[in-house]
Amino acid sequence: MKKIVFANWKMNPATLKEAKKLAASIHRKSKHAVVLCPPSVFLGLIDYPRLGAQDCFWQNRGPFTGQVSPSQLKSMKVKYCIVGHSEKRALGETDEMINAKVKALLEEKIIPVLCVGFGTKVEQDDLEVVDVLKAQLDIDLTGVDASKLIVAYEPVWAISSGDPLATKKVENPEHAEKIAIFIRSKYKVGKVIYGGSVNPYNAKGFLEQTNIDGLLTGGASLIPSYFNTIINL
Ligand code: PGA
């Protein structure tokens, strides 16, 4: 079944030349739909059928130095925008800020890819995870039509920043499926995807789950052979 796979390049690569080369190496035709999310400075300079941003501000204009607005993203043909990534939450982004960003994106008809997740270790308890997700989603989705959103479940411990194949820690797909069912049934969100150390070897396990509509890949999306494998599984 056709799913959606996001490439979250994070703050990579180092130059525009490398970014163009990376985008050119990703298949245009693949089994799953693909969205490239380069750093915002490269948006508009990268040629790929579907583009996403990694973050945005919650206002469309004004004295907000360094911020990028949803309307600016829209004018760069951006169709999706990640919000609430754990790496942004770790820098002080609150659920109230995330809620404001989700609303601002929907106003511009950009689909928010809202990241939620929790946990510093593999042995986390399902109920504890659900409690934390509820605390995040209750605020993130206040006053929002959740059916227009994609929610990405990313256990914080599973998110890596090194070689995706070197990472031993991997969420088990059955647990991710259970969490996806919880998110879908309680919040009526449009799609639920999974992220955290996805690589060419474990991706299929997640893609095969009925309630997981796709993947958010970080490290593996920077390696064309890994990413091209994932998007064709
Ligand atoms: P990772 O990143 O695939 O490198 O774990 C996923 C993410 O942070 O979205």
PDB file of C-alpha atoms and ligand atoms in Angstrom:
ATOM      1  CA  MET A   1       0.000   0.000   0.000  1.00  0.00           C
ATOM      2  CA  LYS A   2       1.219   3.475  -0.874  1.00  0.00           C
ATOM      3  CA  LYS A   3       2.407   5.463   2.158  1.00  0.00           C
ATOM      4  CA  ILE A   4       4.192   8.790   2.666  1.00  0.00           C
ATOM      5  CA  VAL A   5       7.873   9.116   3.567  1.00  0.00           C
ATOM      6  CA  PHE A   6       9.425  12.362   4.797  1.00  0.00           C
ATOM      7  CA  ALA A   7      13.131  13.131   4.521  1.00  0.00           C
ATOM      8  CA  ASN A   8      14.033  15.382   7.447  1.00  0.00           C
ATOM      9  CA  TRP A   9      17.506  16.588   6.467  1.00  0.00           C
ATOM     10  CA  LYS A  10      17.799  18.614   9.696  1.00  0.00           C
ATOM     11  CA  MET A  11      20.761  21.051   9.450  1.00  0.00           C
ATOM     12  CA  ASN A  12      22.301  19.148   6.523  1.00  0.00           C
ATOM     13  CA  PRO A  13      24.018  19.205   4.118  1.00  0.00           C
ATOM     14  CA  ALA A  14      26.631  21.923   4.558  1.00  0.00           C
ATOM     15  CA  THR A  15      26.276  23.645   1.172  1.00  0.00           C
ATOM     16  CA  LEU A  16      23.682  24.383  -1.504  1.00  0.00           C
ATOM     17  CA  LYS A  17      25.732  22.415  -4.013  1.00  0.00           C
ATOM     18  CA  GLU A  18      25.540  19.298  -1.846  1.00  0.00           C
ATOM     19  CA  ALA A  19      21.839  19.857  -1.176  1.00  0.00           C
ATOM     20  CA  LYS A  20      21.080  20.020  -4.905  1.00  0.00           C
ATOM     21  CA  LYS A  21      23.147  16.894  -5.483  1.00  0.00           C
ATOM     22  CA  LEU A  22      21.318  15.044  -2.702  1.00  0.00           C
ATOM     23  CA  ALA A  23      17.883  16.049  -4.039  1.00  0.00           C
ATOM     24  CA  ALA A  24      18.870  15.016  -7.567  1.00  0.00           C
ATOM     25  CA  SER A  25      19.862  11.571  -6.301  1.00  0.00           C
ATOM     26  CA  ILE A  26      16.438  10.784  -4.812  1.00  0.00           C
ATOM     27  CA  HIS A  27      14.080   8.841  -7.085  1.00  0.00           C
ATOM     28  CA  ARG A  28      11.206  10.868  -8.555  1.00  0.00           C
ATOM     29  CA  LYS A  29       9.131   7.760  -9.054  1.00  0.00           C
ATOM     30  CA  SER A  30       8.839   5.454  -6.097  1.00  0.00           C
ATOM     31  CA  LYS A  31       6.410   3.111  -4.438  1.00  0.00           C
ATOM     32  CA  HIS A  32       5.655   5.593  -1.655  1.00  0.00           C
ATOM     33  CA  ALA A  33       5.031   9.341  -1.873  1.00  0.00           C
ATOM     34  CA  VAL A  34       8.163  11.284  -0.884  1.00  0.00           C
ATOM     35  CA  VAL A  35       8.514  14.719   0.713  1.00  0.00           C
ATOM     36  CA  LEU A  36      11.966  16.287   1.006  1.00  0.00           C
ATOM     37  CA  CYS A  37      12.383  18.658   3.976  1.00  0.00           C
ATOM     38  CA  PRO A  38      15.641  20.555   3.442  1.00  0.00           C
ATOM     39  CA  PRO A  39      16.812  23.426   5.682  1.00  0.00           C
ATOM     40  CA  SER A  40      14.605  26.454   4.954  1.00  0.00           C
ATOM     41  CA  VAL A  41      17.504  28.402   3.450  1.00  0.00           C
ATOM     42  CA  PHE A  42      17.557  25.883   0.590  1.00  0.00           C
ATOM     43  CA  LEU A  43      13.791  25.855  -0.046  1.00  0.00           C
ATOM     44  CA  GLY A  44      13.053  27.412  -3.414  1.00  0.00           C
ATOM     45  CA  LEU A  45      16.488  26.348  -4.652  1.00  0.00           C
ATOM     46  CA  ILE A  46      15.842  22.637  -4.466  1.00  0.00           C
ATOM     47  CA  ASP A  47      13.999  20.998  -7.314  1.00  0.00           C
ATOM     48  CA  TYR A  48      11.785  18.141  -6.133  1.00  0.00           C
ATOM     49  CA  PRO A  49       8.086  17.396  -6.691  1.00  0.00           C
ATOM     50  CA  ARG A  50       7.096  17.571  -2.987  1.00  0.00           C
ATOM     51  CA  LEU A  51       8.763  19.837  -0.465  1.00  0.00           C
ATOM     52  CA  GLY A  52       8.318  20.315   3.259  1.00  0.00           C
ATOM     53  CA  ALA A  53       9.809  22.726   5.788  1.00  0.00           C
ATOM     54  CA  GLN A  54      11.298  21.773   9.150  1.00  0.00           C
ATOM     55  CA  ASP A  55       9.713  24.561  11.193  1.00  0.00           C
ATOM     56  CA  CYS A  56       7.932  27.893  10.902  1.00  0.00           C
ATOM     57  CA  PHE A  57       6.817  30.870  12.956  1.00  0.00           C
ATOM     58  CA  TRP A  58       3.175  31.411  13.956  1.00  0.00           C
ATOM     59  CA  GLN A  59       2.732  34.869  12.441  1.00  0.00           C
ATOM     60  CA  ASN A  60       2.823  35.841   8.789  1.00  0.00           C
ATOM     61  CA  ARG A  61       4.653  39.174   9.032  1.00  0.00           C
ATOM     62  CA  GLY A  62       6.227  41.523  11.509  1.00  0.00           C
ATOM     63  CA  PRO A  63       9.351  42.257  13.542  1.00  0.00           C
ATOM     64  CA  PHE A  64      10.427  38.658  14.188  1.00  0.00           C
ATOM     65  CA  THR A  65      14.108  38.476  13.302  1.00  0.00           C
ATOM     66  CA  GLY A  66      15.242  35.158  11.918  1.00  0.00           C
ATOM     67  CA  GLN A  67      11.787  33.600  11.680  1.00  0.00           C
ATOM     68  CA  VAL A  68      10.169  32.099   8.585  1.00  0.00           C
ATOM     69  CA  SER A  69       6.408  32.484   8.122  1.00  0.00           C
ATOM     70  CA  PRO A  70       3.851  30.019   6.751  1.00  0.00           C
ATOM     71  CA  SER A  71       2.975  32.429   3.907  1.00  0.00           C
ATOM     72  CA  GLN A  72       6.657  32.633   2.924  1.00  0.00           C
ATOM     73  CA  LEU A  73       6.824  28.845   2.927  1.00  0.00           C
ATOM     74  CA  LYS A  74       3.700  28.650   0.818  1.00  0.00           C
ATOM     75  CA  SER A  75       5.249  30.985  -1.744  1.00  0.00           C
ATOM     76  CA  MET A  76       8.171  28.516  -1.993  1.00  0.00           C
ATOM     77  CA  LYS A  77       5.691  25.743  -2.939  1.00  0.00           C
ATOM     78  CA  VAL A  78       5.998  24.078   0.439  1.00  0.00           C
ATOM     79  CA  LYS A  79       3.115  21.694   1.078  1.00  0.00           C
ATOM     80  CA  TYR A  80       4.099  20.275   4.480  1.00  0.00           C
ATOM     81  CA  CYS A  81       5.834  21.622   7.582  1.00  0.00           C
ATOM     82  CA  ILE A  82       7.268  19.714  10.529  1.00  0.00           C
ATOM     83  CA  VAL A  83       6.376  21.221  13.915  1.00  0.00           C
ATOM     84  CA  GLY A  84       7.094  20.189  17.475  1.00  0.00           C
ATOM     85  CA  HIS A  85      10.162  18.119  16.663  1.00  0.00           C
ATOM     86  CA  SER A  86      11.831  16.878  19.846  1.00  0.00           C
ATOM     87  CA  GLU A  87      14.998  18.750  18.862  1.00  0.00           C
ATOM     88  CA  LYS A  88      12.971  22.012  18.864  1.00  0.00           C
ATOM     89  CA  ARG A  89      11.137  21.086  22.064  1.00  0.00           C
ATOM     90  CA  ALA A  90      14.549  20.527  23.678  1.00  0.00           C
ATOM     91  CA  LEU A  91      15.437  24.129  22.762  1.00  0.00           C
ATOM     92  CA  GLY A  92      12.390  25.462  24.589  1.00  0.00           C
ATOM     93  CA  GLU A  93       9.483  25.149  22.158  1.00  0.00           C
ATOM     94  CA  THR A  94       6.285  24.734  24.186  1.00  0.00           C
ATOM     95  CA  ASP A  95       3.026  22.988  23.287  1.00  0.00           C
ATOM     96  CA  GLU A  96       1.320  26.407  23.217  1.00  0.00           C
ATOM     97  CA  MET A  97       3.830  27.617  20.596  1.00  0.00           C
ATOM     98  CA  ILE A  98       3.321  24.403  18.628  1.00  0.00           C
ATOM     99  CA  ASN A  99      -0.467  24.876  18.716  1.00  0.00           C
ATOM    100  CA  ALA A 100      -0.074  28.419  17.340  1.00  0.00           C
ATOM    101  CA  LYS A 101       2.189  27.130  14.544  1.00  0.00           C
ATOM    102  CA  VAL A 102      -0.267  24.355  13.609  1.00  0.00           C
ATOM    103  CA  LYS A 103      -3.082  26.901  13.331  1.00  0.00           C
ATOM    104  CA  ALA A 104      -0.971  29.330  11.288  1.00  0.00           C
ATOM    105  CA  LEU A 105       0.035  26.552   8.875  1.00  0.00           C
ATOM    106  CA  LEU A 106      -3.536  25.372   8.369  1.00  0.00           C
ATOM    107  CA  GLU A 107      -4.566  28.959   7.554  1.00  0.00           C
ATOM    108  CA  GLU A 108      -2.095  28.806   4.652  1.00  0.00           C
ATOM    109  CA  LYS A 109      -3.240  25.293   3.698  1.00  0.00           C
ATOM    110  CA  ILE A 110       0.147  23.794   4.554  1.00  0.00           C
ATOM    111  CA  ILE A 111      -0.165  20.356   6.162  1.00  0.00           C
ATOM    112  CA  PRO A 112       1.475  20.283   9.600  1.00  0.00           C
ATOM    113  CA  VAL A 113       3.551  17.216  10.434  1.00  0.00           C
ATOM    114  CA  LEU A 114       3.186  17.393  14.190  1.00  0.00           C
ATOM    115  CA  CYS A 115       5.862  15.448  16.079  1.00  0.00           C
ATOM    116  CA  VAL A 116       5.066  13.964  19.449  1.00  0.00           C
ATOM    117  CA  GLY A 117       7.008  11.505  21.523  1.00  0.00           C
ATOM    118  CA  PHE A 118       8.558  10.750  24.802  1.00  0.00           C
ATOM    119  CA  GLY A 119      11.051   8.631  26.608  1.00  0.00           C
ATOM    120  CA  THR A 120      14.726   8.417  27.274  1.00  0.00           C
ATOM    121  CA  LYS A 121      14.996   4.647  27.323  1.00  0.00           C
ATOM    122  CA  VAL A 122      13.782   1.634  25.382  1.00  0.00           C
ATOM    123  CA  GLU A 123      11.978   0.074  28.354  1.00  0.00           C
ATOM    124  CA  GLN A 124       9.310   2.725  28.492  1.00  0.00           C
ATOM    125  CA  ASP A 125       5.895   1.749  29.635  1.00  0.00           C
ATOM    126  CA  ASP A 126       3.076   2.019  27.047  1.00  0.00           C
ATOM    127  CA  LEU A 127       0.740   3.707  29.515  1.00  0.00           C
ATOM    128  CA  GLU A 128       3.376   6.234  30.468  1.00  0.00           C
ATOM    129  CA  VAL A 129       3.933   7.018  26.771  1.00  0.00           C
ATOM    130  CA  VAL A 130       0.212   7.473  26.210  1.00  0.00           C
ATOM    131  CA  ASP A 131      -0.018   9.838  29.196  1.00  0.00           C
ATOM    132  CA  VAL A 132       2.733  12.056  27.848  1.00  0.00           C
ATOM    133  CA  LEU A 133       1.337  12.008  24.309  1.00  0.00           C
ATOM    134  CA  LYS A 134      -2.050  13.042  25.687  1.00  0.00           C
ATOM    135  CA  ALA A 135      -0.479  15.949  27.555  1.00  0.00           C
ATOM    136  CA  GLN A 136       1.247  17.078  24.331  1.00  0.00           C
ATOM    137  CA  LEU A 137      -1.636  16.499  21.903  1.00  0.00           C
ATOM    138  CA  ASP A 138      -4.360  17.996  24.114  1.00  0.00           C
ATOM    139  CA  ILE A 139      -2.554  21.343  23.864  1.00  0.00           C
ATOM    140  CA  ASP A 140      -1.015  20.969  20.371  1.00  0.00           C
ATOM    141  CA  LEU A 141      -4.455  20.253  18.862  1.00  0.00           C
ATOM    142  CA  THR A 142      -6.604  22.711  20.831  1.00  0.00           C
ATOM    143  CA  GLY A 143      -9.056  24.379  18.442  1.00  0.00           C
ATOM    144  CA  VAL A 144      -7.640  22.484  15.464  1.00  0.00           C
ATOM    145  CA  ASP A 145      -9.358  20.207  12.916  1.00  0.00           C
ATOM    146  CA  ALA A 146      -7.002  17.267  13.482  1.00  0.00           C
ATOM    147  CA  SER A 147      -8.226  15.452  10.368  1.00  0.00           C
ATOM    148  CA  LYS A 148      -6.109  17.906   8.330  1.00  0.00           C
ATOM    149  CA  LEU A 149      -2.898  16.922  10.122  1.00  0.00           C
ATOM    150  CA  ILE A 150      -0.210  14.294  10.045  1.00  0.00           C
ATOM    151  CA  VAL A 151       1.042  13.267  13.488  1.00  0.00           C
ATOM    152  CA  ALA A 152       4.513  11.741  13.684  1.00  0.00           C
ATOM    153  CA  TYR A 153       5.112   9.477  16.653  1.00  0.00           C
ATOM    154  CA  GLU A 154       8.810   9.637  17.498  1.00  0.00           C
ATOM    155  CA  PRO A 155      10.056   8.081  20.747  1.00  0.00           C
ATOM    156  CA  VAL A 156      12.738  10.520  21.830  1.00  0.00           C
ATOM    157  CA  TRP A 157      15.220   7.760  22.718  1.00  0.00           C
ATOM    158  CA  ALA A 158      14.943   6.322  19.204  1.00  0.00           C
ATOM    159  CA  ILE A 159      15.960   9.514  17.428  1.00  0.00           C
ATOM    160  CA  SER A 160      19.594   9.280  16.474  1.00  0.00           C
ATOM    161  CA  SER A 161      22.030  11.641  14.938  1.00  0.00           C
ATOM    162  CA  GLY A 162      24.676   9.214  13.684  1.00  0.00           C
ATOM    163  CA  ASP A 163      24.895   6.503  11.036  1.00  0.00           C
ATOM    164  CA  PRO A 164      21.416   4.959  10.994  1.00  0.00           C
ATOM    165  CA  LEU A 165      22.855   1.480  10.608  1.00  0.00           C
ATOM    166  CA  ALA A 166      25.100   1.912  13.636  1.00  0.00           C
ATOM    167  CA  THR A 167      22.084   2.498  15.831  1.00  0.00           C
ATOM    168  CA  LYS A 168      21.020  -0.592  17.731  1.00  0.00           C
ATOM    169  CA  LYS A 169      18.057   1.042  19.422  1.00  0.00           C
ATOM    170  CA  VAL A 170      14.888   0.588  17.429  1.00  0.00           C
ATOM    171  CA  GLU A 171      11.289   0.879  18.427  1.00  0.00           C
ATOM    172  CA  ASN A 172       9.301  -2.247  17.809  1.00  0.00           C
ATOM    173  CA  PRO A 173       6.681  -1.836  15.085  1.00  0.00           C
ATOM    174  CA  GLU A 174       3.933  -3.491  17.154  1.00  0.00           C
ATOM    175  CA  HIS A 175       4.355  -0.918  19.917  1.00  0.00           C
ATOM    176  CA  ALA A 176       4.374   1.888  17.332  1.00  0.00           C
ATOM    177  CA  GLU A 177       1.174   0.443  15.830  1.00  0.00           C
ATOM    178  CA  LYS A 178      -0.525   0.441  19.253  1.00  0.00           C
ATOM    179  CA  ILE A 179       0.428   4.063  19.791  1.00  0.00           C
ATOM    180  CA  ALA A 180      -0.758   4.957  16.262  1.00  0.00           C
ATOM    181  CA  ILE A 181      -4.148   3.386  17.009  1.00  0.00           C
ATOM    182  CA  PHE A 182      -4.390   5.411  20.215  1.00  0.00           C
ATOM    183  CA  ILE A 183      -3.543   8.697  18.437  1.00  0.00           C
ATOM    184  CA  ARG A 184      -5.887   7.982  15.556  1.00  0.00           C
ATOM    185  CA  SER A 185      -8.878   6.965  17.652  1.00  0.00           C
ATOM    186  CA  LYS A 186      -8.590   9.621  20.354  1.00  0.00           C
ATOM    187  CA  TYR A 187      -7.723  12.631  18.174  1.00  0.00           C
ATOM    188  CA  LYS A 188      -9.174  11.687  14.749  1.00  0.00           C
ATOM    189  CA  VAL A 189      -6.005  12.824  12.999  1.00  0.00           C
ATOM    190  CA  GLY A 190      -5.658  12.476   9.240  1.00  0.00           C
ATOM    191  CA  LYS A 191      -2.528  10.333   9.227  1.00  0.00           C
ATOM    192  CA  VAL A 192      -0.096   8.883  11.752  1.00  0.00           C
ATOM    193  CA  ILE A 193       3.506   8.203  10.770  1.00  0.00           C
ATOM    194  CA  TYR A 194       6.510   6.825  12.672  1.00  0.00           C
ATOM    195  CA  GLY A 195      10.008   8.248  13.083  1.00  0.00           C
ATOM    196  CA  GLY A 196      13.177   7.411  14.983  1.00  0.00           C
ATOM    197  CA  SER A 197      16.192   5.502  13.630  1.00  0.00           C
ATOM    198  CA  VAL A 198      14.363   4.222  10.585  1.00  0.00           C
ATOM    199  CA  ASN A 199      16.781   2.514   8.192  1.00  0.00           C
ATOM    200  CA  PRO A 200      16.532   0.239   5.129  1.00  0.00           C
ATOM    201  CA  TYR A 201      16.416  -2.845   7.375  1.00  0.00           C
ATOM    202  CA  ASN A 202      13.712  -1.872   9.857  1.00  0.00           C
ATOM    203  CA  ALA A 203      11.529   0.379   7.657  1.00  0.00           C
ATOM    204  CA  LYS A 204       9.408  -2.433   6.242  1.00  0.00           C
ATOM    205  CA  GLY A 205       8.258  -3.507   9.701  1.00  0.00           C
ATOM    206  CA  PHE A 206       6.743  -0.053  10.244  1.00  0.00           C
ATOM    207  CA  LEU A 207       5.373   0.338   6.720  1.00  0.00           C
ATOM    208  CA  GLU A 208       3.529  -2.967   7.079  1.00  0.00           C
ATOM    209  CA  GLN A 209       1.486  -1.755  10.062  1.00  0.00           C
ATOM    210  CA  THR A 210      -2.105  -0.948   9.147  1.00  0.00           C
ATOM    211  CA  ASN A 211      -2.326   2.212  11.235  1.00  0.00           C
ATOM    212  CA  ILE A 212       1.071   3.637  10.325  1.00  0.00           C
ATOM    213  CA  ASP A 213       0.681   5.748   7.186  1.00  0.00           C
ATOM    214  CA  GLY A 214       4.344   6.460   6.599  1.00  0.00           C
ATOM    215  CA  LEU A 215       7.742   7.402   7.993  1.00  0.00           C
ATOM    216  CA  LEU A 216       9.755  10.414   9.116  1.00  0.00           C
ATOM    217  CA  THR A 217      13.382   9.618   8.400  1.00  0.00           C
ATOM    218  CA  GLY A 218      16.391  11.639   9.520  1.00  0.00           C
ATOM    219  CA  GLY A 219      19.855  10.104   9.191  1.00  0.00           C
ATOM    220  CA  ALA A 220      18.825   7.584   6.521  1.00  0.00           C
ATOM    221  CA  SER A 221      17.425  10.349   4.315  1.00  0.00           C
ATOM    222  CA  LEU A 222      20.913  11.788   3.855  1.00  0.00           C
ATOM    223  CA  ILE A 223      22.227   8.594   2.278  1.00  0.00           C
ATOM    224  CA  PRO A 224      20.650   8.184  -1.175  1.00  0.00           C
ATOM    225  CA  SER A 225      21.060   4.400  -1.353  1.00  0.00           C
ATOM    226  CA  TYR A 226      19.361   3.967   2.045  1.00  0.00           C
ATOM    227  CA  PHE A 227      16.580   6.428   1.296  1.00  0.00           C
ATOM    228  CA  ASN A 228      15.878   5.141  -2.207  1.00  0.00           C
ATOM    229  CA  THR A 229      15.568   1.649  -0.736  1.00  0.00           C
ATOM    230  CA  ILE A 230      13.118   2.805   1.961  1.00  0.00           C
ATOM    231  CA  ILE A 231      10.830   4.652  -0.436  1.00  0.00           C
ATOM    232  CA  ASN A 232      10.490   1.581  -2.623  1.00  0.00           C
ATOM    233  CA  LEU A 233       9.883  -1.052   0.069  1.00  0.00           C
TER     234      LEU A 233
HETATM  235  P1  PGA B   1      16.509   9.751  12.728  1.00  0.00           P
HETATM  236  O1  PGA B   1      15.688  11.109  12.848  1.00  0.00           O
HETATM  237  O2  PGA B   1      15.883   8.956  11.611  1.00  0.00           O
HETATM  238  O3  PGA B   1      17.910  10.178  12.421  1.00  0.00           O
HETATM  239  O4  PGA B   1      16.385   9.043  14.043  1.00  0.00           O
HETATM  240  C1  PGA B   1      14.292  11.122  12.791  1.00  0.00           C
HETATM  241  C2  PGA B   1      13.807  12.497  13.145  1.00  0.00           C
HETATM  242  O5  PGA B   1      14.414  13.141  14.002  1.00  0.00           O
HETATM  243  O6  PGA B   1      12.833  12.982  12.590  1.00  0.00           O
END
